[in-house]
Coordinates of C-alpha atoms in Angstrom, one line a residue:
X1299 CA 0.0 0.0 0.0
X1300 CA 1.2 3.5 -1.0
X1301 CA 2.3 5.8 2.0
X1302 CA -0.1 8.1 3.3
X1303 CA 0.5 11.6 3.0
X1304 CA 2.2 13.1 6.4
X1305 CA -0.1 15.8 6.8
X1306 CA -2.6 13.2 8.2
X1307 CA -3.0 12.5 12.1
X1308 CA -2.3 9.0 13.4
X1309 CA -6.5 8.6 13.7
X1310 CA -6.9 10.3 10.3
X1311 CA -4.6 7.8 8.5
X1312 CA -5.9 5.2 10.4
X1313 CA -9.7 6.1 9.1
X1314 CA -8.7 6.5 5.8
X1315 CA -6.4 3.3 5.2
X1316 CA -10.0 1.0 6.8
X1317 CA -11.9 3.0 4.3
X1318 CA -9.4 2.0 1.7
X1319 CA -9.4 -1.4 2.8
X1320 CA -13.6 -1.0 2.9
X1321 CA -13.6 -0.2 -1.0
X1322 CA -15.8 -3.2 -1.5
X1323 CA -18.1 -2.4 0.7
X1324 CA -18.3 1.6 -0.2
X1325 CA -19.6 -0.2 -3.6
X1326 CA -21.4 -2.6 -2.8
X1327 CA -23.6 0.1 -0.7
X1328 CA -23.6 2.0 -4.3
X1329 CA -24.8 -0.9 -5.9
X1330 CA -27.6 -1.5 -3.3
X1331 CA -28.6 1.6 -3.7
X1332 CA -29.2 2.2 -7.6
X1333 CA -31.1 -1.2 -7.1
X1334 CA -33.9 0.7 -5.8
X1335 CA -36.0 2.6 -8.3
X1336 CA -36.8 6.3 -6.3
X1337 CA -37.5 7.8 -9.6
X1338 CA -38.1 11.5 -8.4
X1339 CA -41.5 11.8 -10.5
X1340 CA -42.9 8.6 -8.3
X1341 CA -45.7 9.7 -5.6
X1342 CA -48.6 8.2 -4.0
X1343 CA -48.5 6.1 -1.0
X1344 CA -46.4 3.3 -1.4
X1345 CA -43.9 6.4 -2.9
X1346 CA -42.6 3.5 -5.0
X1347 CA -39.4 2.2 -3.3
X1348 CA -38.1 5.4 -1.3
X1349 CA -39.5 3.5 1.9
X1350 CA -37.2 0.6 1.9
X1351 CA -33.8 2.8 0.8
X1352 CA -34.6 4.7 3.7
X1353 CA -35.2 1.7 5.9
X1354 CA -32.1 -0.2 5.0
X1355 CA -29.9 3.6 5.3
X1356 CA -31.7 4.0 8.8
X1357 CA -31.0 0.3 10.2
X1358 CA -27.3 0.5 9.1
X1359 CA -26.9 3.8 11.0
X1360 CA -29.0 2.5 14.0
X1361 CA -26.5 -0.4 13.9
X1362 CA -23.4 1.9 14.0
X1363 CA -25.0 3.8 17.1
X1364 CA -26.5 6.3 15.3
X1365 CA -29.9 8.2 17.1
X1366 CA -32.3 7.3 14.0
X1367 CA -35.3 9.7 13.4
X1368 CA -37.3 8.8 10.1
X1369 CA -40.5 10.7 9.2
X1370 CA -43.1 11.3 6.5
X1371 CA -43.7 15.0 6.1
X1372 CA -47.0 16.1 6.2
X1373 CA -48.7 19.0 4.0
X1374 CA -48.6 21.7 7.1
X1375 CA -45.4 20.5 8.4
X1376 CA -43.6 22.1 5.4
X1377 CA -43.1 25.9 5.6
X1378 CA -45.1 28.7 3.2
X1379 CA -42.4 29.0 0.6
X1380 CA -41.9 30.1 -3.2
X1381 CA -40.4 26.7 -3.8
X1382 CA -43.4 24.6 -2.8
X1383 CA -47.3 24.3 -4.1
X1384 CA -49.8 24.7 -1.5
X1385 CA -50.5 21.6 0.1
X1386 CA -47.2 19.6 -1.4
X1387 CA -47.8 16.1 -1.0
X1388 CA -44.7 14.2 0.3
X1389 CA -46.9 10.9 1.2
X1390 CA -44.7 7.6 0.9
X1391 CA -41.6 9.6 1.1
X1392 CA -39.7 9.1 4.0
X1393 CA -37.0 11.3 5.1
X1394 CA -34.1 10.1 6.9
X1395 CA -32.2 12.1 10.2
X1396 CA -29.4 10.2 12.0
X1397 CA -27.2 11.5 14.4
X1398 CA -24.1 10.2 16.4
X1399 CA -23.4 12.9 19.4
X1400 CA -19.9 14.2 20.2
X1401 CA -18.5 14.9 23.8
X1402 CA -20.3 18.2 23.7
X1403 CA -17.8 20.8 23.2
X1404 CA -17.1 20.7 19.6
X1405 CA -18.5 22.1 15.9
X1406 CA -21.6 19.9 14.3
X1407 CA -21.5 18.6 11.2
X1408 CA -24.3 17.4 8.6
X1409 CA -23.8 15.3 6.0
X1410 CA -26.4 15.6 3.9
X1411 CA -27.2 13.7 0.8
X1412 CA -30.5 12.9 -1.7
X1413 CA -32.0 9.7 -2.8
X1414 CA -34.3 10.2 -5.3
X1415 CA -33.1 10.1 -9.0
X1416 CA -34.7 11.5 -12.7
X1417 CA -36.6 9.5 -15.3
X1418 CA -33.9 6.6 -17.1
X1419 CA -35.9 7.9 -20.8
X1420 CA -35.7 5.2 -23.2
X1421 CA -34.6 2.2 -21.6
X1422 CA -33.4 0.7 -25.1
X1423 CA -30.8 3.3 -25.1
X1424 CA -29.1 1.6 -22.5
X1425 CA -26.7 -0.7 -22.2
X1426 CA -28.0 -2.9 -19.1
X1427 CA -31.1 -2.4 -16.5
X1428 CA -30.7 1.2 -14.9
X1429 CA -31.9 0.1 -11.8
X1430 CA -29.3 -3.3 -11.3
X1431 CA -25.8 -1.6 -11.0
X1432 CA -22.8 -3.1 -13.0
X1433 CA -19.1 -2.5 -12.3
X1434 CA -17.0 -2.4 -15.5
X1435 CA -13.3 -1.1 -15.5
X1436 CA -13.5 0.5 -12.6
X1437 CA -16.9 2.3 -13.2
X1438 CA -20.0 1.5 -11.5
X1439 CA -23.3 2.0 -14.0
X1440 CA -26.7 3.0 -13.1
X1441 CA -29.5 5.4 -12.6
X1442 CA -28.3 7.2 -9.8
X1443 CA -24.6 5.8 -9.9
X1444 CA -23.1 9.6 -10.1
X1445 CA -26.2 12.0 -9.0
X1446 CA -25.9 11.1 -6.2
X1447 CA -26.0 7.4 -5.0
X1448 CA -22.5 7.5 -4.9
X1449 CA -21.9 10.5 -2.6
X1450 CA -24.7 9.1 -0.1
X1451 CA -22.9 5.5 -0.2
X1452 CA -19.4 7.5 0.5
X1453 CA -20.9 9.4 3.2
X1454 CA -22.2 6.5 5.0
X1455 CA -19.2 4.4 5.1
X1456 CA -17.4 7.6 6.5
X1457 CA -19.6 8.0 8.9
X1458 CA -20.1 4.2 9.6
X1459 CA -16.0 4.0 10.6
X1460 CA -15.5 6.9 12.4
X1461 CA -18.4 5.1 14.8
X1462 CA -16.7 1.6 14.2
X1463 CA -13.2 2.7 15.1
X1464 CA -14.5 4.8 17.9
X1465 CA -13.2 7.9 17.1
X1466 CA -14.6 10.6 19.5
X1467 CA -15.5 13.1 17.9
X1468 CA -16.1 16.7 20.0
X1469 CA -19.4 17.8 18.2
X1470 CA -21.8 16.1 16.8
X1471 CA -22.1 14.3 13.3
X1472 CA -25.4 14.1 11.9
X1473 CA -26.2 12.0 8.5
X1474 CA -29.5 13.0 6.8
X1475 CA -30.8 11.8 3.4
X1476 CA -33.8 13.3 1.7
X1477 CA -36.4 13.0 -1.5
X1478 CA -37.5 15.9 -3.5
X1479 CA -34.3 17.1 -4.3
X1480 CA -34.7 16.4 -8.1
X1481 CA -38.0 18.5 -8.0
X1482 CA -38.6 20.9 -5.4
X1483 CA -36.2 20.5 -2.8
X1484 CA -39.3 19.7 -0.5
X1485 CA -37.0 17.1 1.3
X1486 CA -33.9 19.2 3.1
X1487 CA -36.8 21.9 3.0
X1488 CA -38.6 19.3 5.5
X1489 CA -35.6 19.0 7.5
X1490 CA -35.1 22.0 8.5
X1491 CA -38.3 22.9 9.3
X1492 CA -38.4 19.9 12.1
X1493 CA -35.2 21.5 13.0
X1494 CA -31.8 20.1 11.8
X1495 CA -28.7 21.7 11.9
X1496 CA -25.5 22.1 12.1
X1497 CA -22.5 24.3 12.5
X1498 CA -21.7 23.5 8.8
X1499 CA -23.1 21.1 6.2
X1500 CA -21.2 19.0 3.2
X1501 CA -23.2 17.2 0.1
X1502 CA -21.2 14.9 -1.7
X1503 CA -22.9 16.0 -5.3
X1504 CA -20.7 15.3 -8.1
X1505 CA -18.8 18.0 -7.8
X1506 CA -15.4 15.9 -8.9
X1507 CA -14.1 16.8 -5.6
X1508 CA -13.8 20.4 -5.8
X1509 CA -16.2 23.0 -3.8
X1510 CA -19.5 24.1 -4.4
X1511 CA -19.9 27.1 -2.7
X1512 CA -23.8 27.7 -4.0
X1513 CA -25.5 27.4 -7.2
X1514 CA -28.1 29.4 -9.4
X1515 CA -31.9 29.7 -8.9
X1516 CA -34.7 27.7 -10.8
X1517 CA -38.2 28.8 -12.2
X1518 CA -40.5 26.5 -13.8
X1519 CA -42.6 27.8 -15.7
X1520 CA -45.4 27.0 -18.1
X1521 CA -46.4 28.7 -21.4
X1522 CA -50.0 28.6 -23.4
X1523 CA -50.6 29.3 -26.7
X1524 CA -54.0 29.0 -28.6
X1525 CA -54.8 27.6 -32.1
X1526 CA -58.2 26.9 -33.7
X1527 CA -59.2 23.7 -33.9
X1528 CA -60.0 22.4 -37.7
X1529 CA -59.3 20.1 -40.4
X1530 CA -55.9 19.5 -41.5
X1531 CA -57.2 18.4 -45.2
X1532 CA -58.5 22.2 -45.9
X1533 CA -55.4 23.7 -45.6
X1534 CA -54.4 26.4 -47.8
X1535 CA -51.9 28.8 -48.2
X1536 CA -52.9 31.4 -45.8
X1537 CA -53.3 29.6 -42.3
X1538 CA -54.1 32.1 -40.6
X1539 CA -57.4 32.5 -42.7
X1540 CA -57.6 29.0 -43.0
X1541 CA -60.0 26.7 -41.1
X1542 CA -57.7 25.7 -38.5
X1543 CA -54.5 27.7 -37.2
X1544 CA -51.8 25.4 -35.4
X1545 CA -51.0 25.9 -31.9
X1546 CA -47.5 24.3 -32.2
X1547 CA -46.4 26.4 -35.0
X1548 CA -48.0 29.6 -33.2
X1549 CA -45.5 28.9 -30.0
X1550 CA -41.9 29.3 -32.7
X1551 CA -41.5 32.9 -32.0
X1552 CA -42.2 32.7 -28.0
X1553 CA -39.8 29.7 -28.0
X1554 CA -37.2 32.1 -30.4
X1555 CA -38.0 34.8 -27.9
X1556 CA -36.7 32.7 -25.0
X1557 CA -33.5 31.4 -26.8
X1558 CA -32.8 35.2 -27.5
X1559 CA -33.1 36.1 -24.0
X1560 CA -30.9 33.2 -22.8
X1561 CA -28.3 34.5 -25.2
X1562 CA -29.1 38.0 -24.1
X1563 CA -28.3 37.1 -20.9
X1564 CA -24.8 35.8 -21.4
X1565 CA -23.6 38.4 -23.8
X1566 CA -23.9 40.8 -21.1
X1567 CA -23.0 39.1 -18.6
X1568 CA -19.7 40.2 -16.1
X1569 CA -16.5 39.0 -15.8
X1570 CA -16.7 35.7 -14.5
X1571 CA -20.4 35.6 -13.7
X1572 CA -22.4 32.3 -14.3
X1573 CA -25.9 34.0 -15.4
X1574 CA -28.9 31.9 -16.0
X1575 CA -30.2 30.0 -19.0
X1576 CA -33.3 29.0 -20.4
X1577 CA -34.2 25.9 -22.0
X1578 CA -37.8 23.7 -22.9
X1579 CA -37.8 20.5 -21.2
X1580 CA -41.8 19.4 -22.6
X1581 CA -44.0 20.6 -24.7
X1582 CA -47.6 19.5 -25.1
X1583 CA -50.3 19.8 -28.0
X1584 CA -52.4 17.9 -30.2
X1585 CA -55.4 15.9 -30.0
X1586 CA -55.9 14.0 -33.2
X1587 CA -53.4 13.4 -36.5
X1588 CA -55.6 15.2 -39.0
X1589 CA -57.2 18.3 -37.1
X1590 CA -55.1 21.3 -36.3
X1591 CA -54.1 21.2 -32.7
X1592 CA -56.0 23.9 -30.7
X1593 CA -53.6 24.7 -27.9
X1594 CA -49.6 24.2 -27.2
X1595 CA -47.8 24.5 -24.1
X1596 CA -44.3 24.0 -23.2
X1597 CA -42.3 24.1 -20.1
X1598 CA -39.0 25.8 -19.5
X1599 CA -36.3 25.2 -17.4
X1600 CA -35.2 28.4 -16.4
X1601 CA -32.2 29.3 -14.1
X1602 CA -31.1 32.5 -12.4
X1603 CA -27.9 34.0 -11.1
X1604 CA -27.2 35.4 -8.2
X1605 CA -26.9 38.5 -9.6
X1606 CA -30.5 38.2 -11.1
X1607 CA -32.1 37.1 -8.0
X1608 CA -34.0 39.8 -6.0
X1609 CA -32.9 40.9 -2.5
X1610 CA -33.7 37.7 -0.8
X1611 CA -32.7 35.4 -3.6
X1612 CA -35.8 34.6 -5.4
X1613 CA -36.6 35.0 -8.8
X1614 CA -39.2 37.8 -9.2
X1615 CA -37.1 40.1 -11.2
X1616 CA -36.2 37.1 -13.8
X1617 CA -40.2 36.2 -14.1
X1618 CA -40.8 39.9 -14.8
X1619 CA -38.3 39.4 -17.6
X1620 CA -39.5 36.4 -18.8
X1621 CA -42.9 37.6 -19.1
X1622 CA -42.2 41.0 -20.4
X1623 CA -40.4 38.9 -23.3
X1624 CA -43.1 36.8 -24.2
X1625 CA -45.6 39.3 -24.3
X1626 CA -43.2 41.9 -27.2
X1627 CA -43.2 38.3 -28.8
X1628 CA -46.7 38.2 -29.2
X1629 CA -47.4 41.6 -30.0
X1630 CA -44.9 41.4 -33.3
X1631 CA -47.0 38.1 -34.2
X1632 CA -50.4 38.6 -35.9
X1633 CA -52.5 36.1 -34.2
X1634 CA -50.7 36.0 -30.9
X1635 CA -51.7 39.8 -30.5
X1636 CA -55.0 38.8 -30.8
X1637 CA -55.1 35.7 -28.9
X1638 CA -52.1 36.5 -26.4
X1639 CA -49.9 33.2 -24.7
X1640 CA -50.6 33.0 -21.1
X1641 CA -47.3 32.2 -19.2
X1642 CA -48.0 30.4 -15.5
X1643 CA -45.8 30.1 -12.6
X1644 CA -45.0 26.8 -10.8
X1645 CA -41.8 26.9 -8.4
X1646 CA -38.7 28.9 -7.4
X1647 CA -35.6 27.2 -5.3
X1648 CA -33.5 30.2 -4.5
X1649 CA -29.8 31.0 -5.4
X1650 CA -27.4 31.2 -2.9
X1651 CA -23.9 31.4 -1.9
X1652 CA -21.9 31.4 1.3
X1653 CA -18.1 32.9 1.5
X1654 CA -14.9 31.0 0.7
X1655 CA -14.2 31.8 4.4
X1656 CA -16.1 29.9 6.5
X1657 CA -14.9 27.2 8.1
X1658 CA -16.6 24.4 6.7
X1659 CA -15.1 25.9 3.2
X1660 CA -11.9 25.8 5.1
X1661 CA -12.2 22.5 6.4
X1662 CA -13.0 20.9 3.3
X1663 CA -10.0 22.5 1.5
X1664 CA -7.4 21.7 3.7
X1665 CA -9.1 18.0 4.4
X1666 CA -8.5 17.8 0.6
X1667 CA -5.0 18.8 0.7
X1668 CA -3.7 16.9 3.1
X1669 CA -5.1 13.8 1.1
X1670 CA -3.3 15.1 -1.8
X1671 CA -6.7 15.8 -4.1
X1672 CA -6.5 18.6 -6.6
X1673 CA -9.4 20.6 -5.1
X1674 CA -10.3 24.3 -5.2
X1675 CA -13.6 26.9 -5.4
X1676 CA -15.6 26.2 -8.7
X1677 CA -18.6 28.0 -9.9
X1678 CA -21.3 25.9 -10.6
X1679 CA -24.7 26.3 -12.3
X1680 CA -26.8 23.2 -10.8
X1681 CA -29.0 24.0 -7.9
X1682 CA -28.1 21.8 -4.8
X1683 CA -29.9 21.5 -1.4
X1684 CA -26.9 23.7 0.4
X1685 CA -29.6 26.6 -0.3
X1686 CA -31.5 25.8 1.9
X1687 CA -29.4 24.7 4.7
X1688 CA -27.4 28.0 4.0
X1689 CA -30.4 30.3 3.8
X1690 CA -31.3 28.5 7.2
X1691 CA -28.0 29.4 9.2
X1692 CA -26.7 26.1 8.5
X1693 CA -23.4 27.0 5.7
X1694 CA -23.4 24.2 3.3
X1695 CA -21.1 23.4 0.2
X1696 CA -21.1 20.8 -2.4
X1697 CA -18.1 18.6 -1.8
X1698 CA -18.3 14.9 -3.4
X1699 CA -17.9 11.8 -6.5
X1700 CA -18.5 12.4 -9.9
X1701 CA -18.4 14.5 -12.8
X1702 CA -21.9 16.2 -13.1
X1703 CA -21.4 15.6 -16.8
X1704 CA -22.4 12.3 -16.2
X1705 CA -25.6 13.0 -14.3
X1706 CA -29.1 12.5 -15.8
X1707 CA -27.3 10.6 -18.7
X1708 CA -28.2 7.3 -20.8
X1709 CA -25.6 4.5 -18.7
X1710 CA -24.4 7.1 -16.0
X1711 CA -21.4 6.1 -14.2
X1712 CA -19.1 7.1 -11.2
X1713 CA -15.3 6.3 -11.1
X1714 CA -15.1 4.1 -8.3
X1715 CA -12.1 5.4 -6.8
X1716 CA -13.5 8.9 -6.7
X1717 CA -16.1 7.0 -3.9
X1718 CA -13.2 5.9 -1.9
X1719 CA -11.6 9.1 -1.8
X1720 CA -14.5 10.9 -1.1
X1721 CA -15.5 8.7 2.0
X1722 CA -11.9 9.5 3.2
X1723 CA -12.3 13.1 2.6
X1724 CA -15.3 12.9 4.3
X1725 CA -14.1 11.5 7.3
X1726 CA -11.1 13.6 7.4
X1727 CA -13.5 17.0 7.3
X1728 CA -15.7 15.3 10.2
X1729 CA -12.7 15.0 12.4
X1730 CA -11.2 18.1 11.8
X1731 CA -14.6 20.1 11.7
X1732 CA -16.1 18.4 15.0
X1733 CA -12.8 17.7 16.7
X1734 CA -11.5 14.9 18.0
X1735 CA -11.0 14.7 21.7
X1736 CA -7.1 14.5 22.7
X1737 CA -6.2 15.4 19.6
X1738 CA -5.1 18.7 17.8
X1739 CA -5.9 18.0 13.9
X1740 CA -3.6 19.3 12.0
X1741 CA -4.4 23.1 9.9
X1742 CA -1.7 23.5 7.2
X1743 CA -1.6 26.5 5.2
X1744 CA -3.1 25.1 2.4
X1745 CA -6.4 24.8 4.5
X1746 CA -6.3 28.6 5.0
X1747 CA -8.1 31.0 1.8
X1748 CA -6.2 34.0 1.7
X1749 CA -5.8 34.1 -1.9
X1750 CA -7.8 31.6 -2.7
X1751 CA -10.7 33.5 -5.6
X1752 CA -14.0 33.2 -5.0
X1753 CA -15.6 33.6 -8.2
X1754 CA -17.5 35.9 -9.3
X1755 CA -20.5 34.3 -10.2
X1756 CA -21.1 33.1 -6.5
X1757 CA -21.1 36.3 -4.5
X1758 CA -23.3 36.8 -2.3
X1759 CA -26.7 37.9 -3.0
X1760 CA -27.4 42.1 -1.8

């Protein structure tokens, strides 16, 4: 086995070498996992196969000596909030908090992580079952594999031996995975309201091991054009005088309208600032194959800097925009001035940031170091659940496995040895973060951010 670097305490290098030596099982966990199909779109109240993941997560923590809390949220447990529809329905959705005290005198930590996982598409497209991991050179395959299976499997086998070997940790460590995260954020969102936090908060995301220090905002919105319903076999050259007048063809100029304002947005955008984007995700229309479709809608997926958010990090000011586009779109468009699009407004999850200075940013970069990963501060454009643990006094980064360019893809996959080195990273931060009684963990330079750019894109919000 290769030396360990020096910068490691003696309990550091001993957590880091089991973990090494618990490869197999940090995999094996990532395997389990993907086996179960929490497809974020699944709700009702058998919530599909959320239940048992979180039953299996819980009795592995319980085993480790973990205090296990595990609770459905109901409708008026969740707070009033821009990122949630009245009366959001979490039933058959269990989220998951465990927590492992410390002597009482030391920083908590969270590890936070979510379960649930997109739609697979077409499942012709790939090359074995989504939901039944494979391992092939040194790449583990599945729904879930990368975003972010992986991360929750490396931060439970952290968590698992630092209990094992009895390390004593000053504050507490607290594990906590949630649903929703893929939709609304409803699950961290849940969390918090019941109470949880911490004095700082990492979510192994695939963020290929460098630092997320907060992410844009997302609106999802919905817009509705009208056509006139008729027969496709009396078209004639004029369509608009025509018997029928296509919905789908009527939405072009709102859809050109959004891509100009996407581009818009990043033309003018500042040095180094990550602005939003705007793309369609659905679109819906049509009722039979020979009469001219009598209505059109598409969604859009549209995200939000931080320097487009509002004062409190919303997306108000960007809905304005959107809506002020769409309606000189249908004013320059003959039948859209007459019968104008109607644009409706579903959620918002916040943008949000926290500064390279705080000590779980510091923790996580010196953890990192001392490992000898190549980590730093990225921008990022993905939204995350650290928003809401950082909007709620708990400062949260991104910090995990996996290249997010392999999220949400046909036969995503995970480099196997980026789990291992997160769990170890992990486990390094929770020592160092919460303290370990009798020992002084070590705080090279490199751990410390003077100098280190915090970009430009991720400062905070006015």
């Amino acid at each position: 086995m290769a030396s360990q670097p020096s910068l490691l305490t003696l309990a550091e290098r001993q957590v880091t070498e089991t973990l090494e030596r618990r490869r197999g099982d940090i995999v094996d966990l990532a395997a389990t996992l993907v086996g179960f199909d929490t497809t974020a779109s699944r709700t009702g109240a058998d919530g599909g196969e959320v239940p048992a993941l979180q039953a299996l997560l819980a009795a592995r923590m319980q085993s480790a000596g973990f205090e296990v809390e595990l609770f459905v949220p109901e409708p008026d447990d969740l707070p009033a909030s821009r990122m949630l529809a009245a009366g959001h329905d979490m039933t058959g959705r269990p989220q998951l908090i465990a927590r492992r005290p410390g002597t009482g005198d030391g920083r908590s930590l969270l590890l936070n992580g979510h379960v649930d996982v997109v739609e697979v598409g077409r499942r012709e497209a790939w090359s074995s079952d989504p939901f039944r991991a494979r391992l092939s050179a040194g790449r583990l395959y599945g729904r879930g594999a990368c975003d972010m299976k992986g991360g929750v499997a490396a931060m439970v086998l952290a968590a698992e031996v630092l209990a094992e070997l009895g390390v004593p940790l000053r504050g507490d460590l607290s594990l906590n995975t949630v649903t929703d995260e893929e939709s609304t954020g409803a699950g961290s969102l849940a969390c918090v309201a019941r109470g949880l936090h911490a004095d700082g908060c990492l979510i192994p995301e695939p963020t290929s091991g460098q630092v997320w220090l907060g992410s844009r905002g997302v609106l999802l919105p919905t817009v509705e054009v009208d056509g006139r319903a008729g027969h496709t076999g009396l078209a004639r050259g004029d369509e608009l005088d025509g018997p029928g007048v296509g919905a789908i063809e009527r939405i072009l100029p709102i859809l050109e309208a959004m891509r100009g304002l996407r581009e818009q947005w990043w033309a003018q955008r500042g040095p180094g600032e990550t602005p939003g984007w705007i793309v369609p995700t659905h679109i819906s229309a049509g009722e039979w194959i020979v009469t001219f479709p009598d209505s059109c809608s598409v969604q859009l997926h549209v995200t939000y800097g931080i320097g487009q958010a509002d004062a409190d990090g919303w997306g108000t000011a960007v809905e304005r925009e959107v809506e002020a586009r769409v309606r000189a779109a249908a004013l320059a468009d003959p039948w859209l001035a007459a019968h104008p699009p109607r644009v409706h407004w579903s959620t918002d999850v916040p943008s949000g940031t926290i500064s390279a200075d705080e000590p779980i940013v510091r923790t996580a970069l010196g953890a990192a170091a001392s490992l000898e990963h190549h980590t730093g501060i990225t921008s990022q454009t993905t939204w995350i659940d650290a928003i809401t643990f950082s909007r709620s006094g708990t400062p949260a980064i991104g910090f995990g496995p996996g290249d997010l360019a392999n999220a949400h893809t046909v036969d995503e996959s995970i480099d196997v040895s980026e789990l291992v080195r997160a769990a170890q990273a992990l486990a390094v931060c929770a020592m160092r973060f919460c303290g370990v009684a009798g020992e002084r963990s070590p705080r090279p330079r490199s751990e410390r951010t003077e100098g280190v750019a915090q970009p430009a894109g991720l400062l905070a919000a006015p």
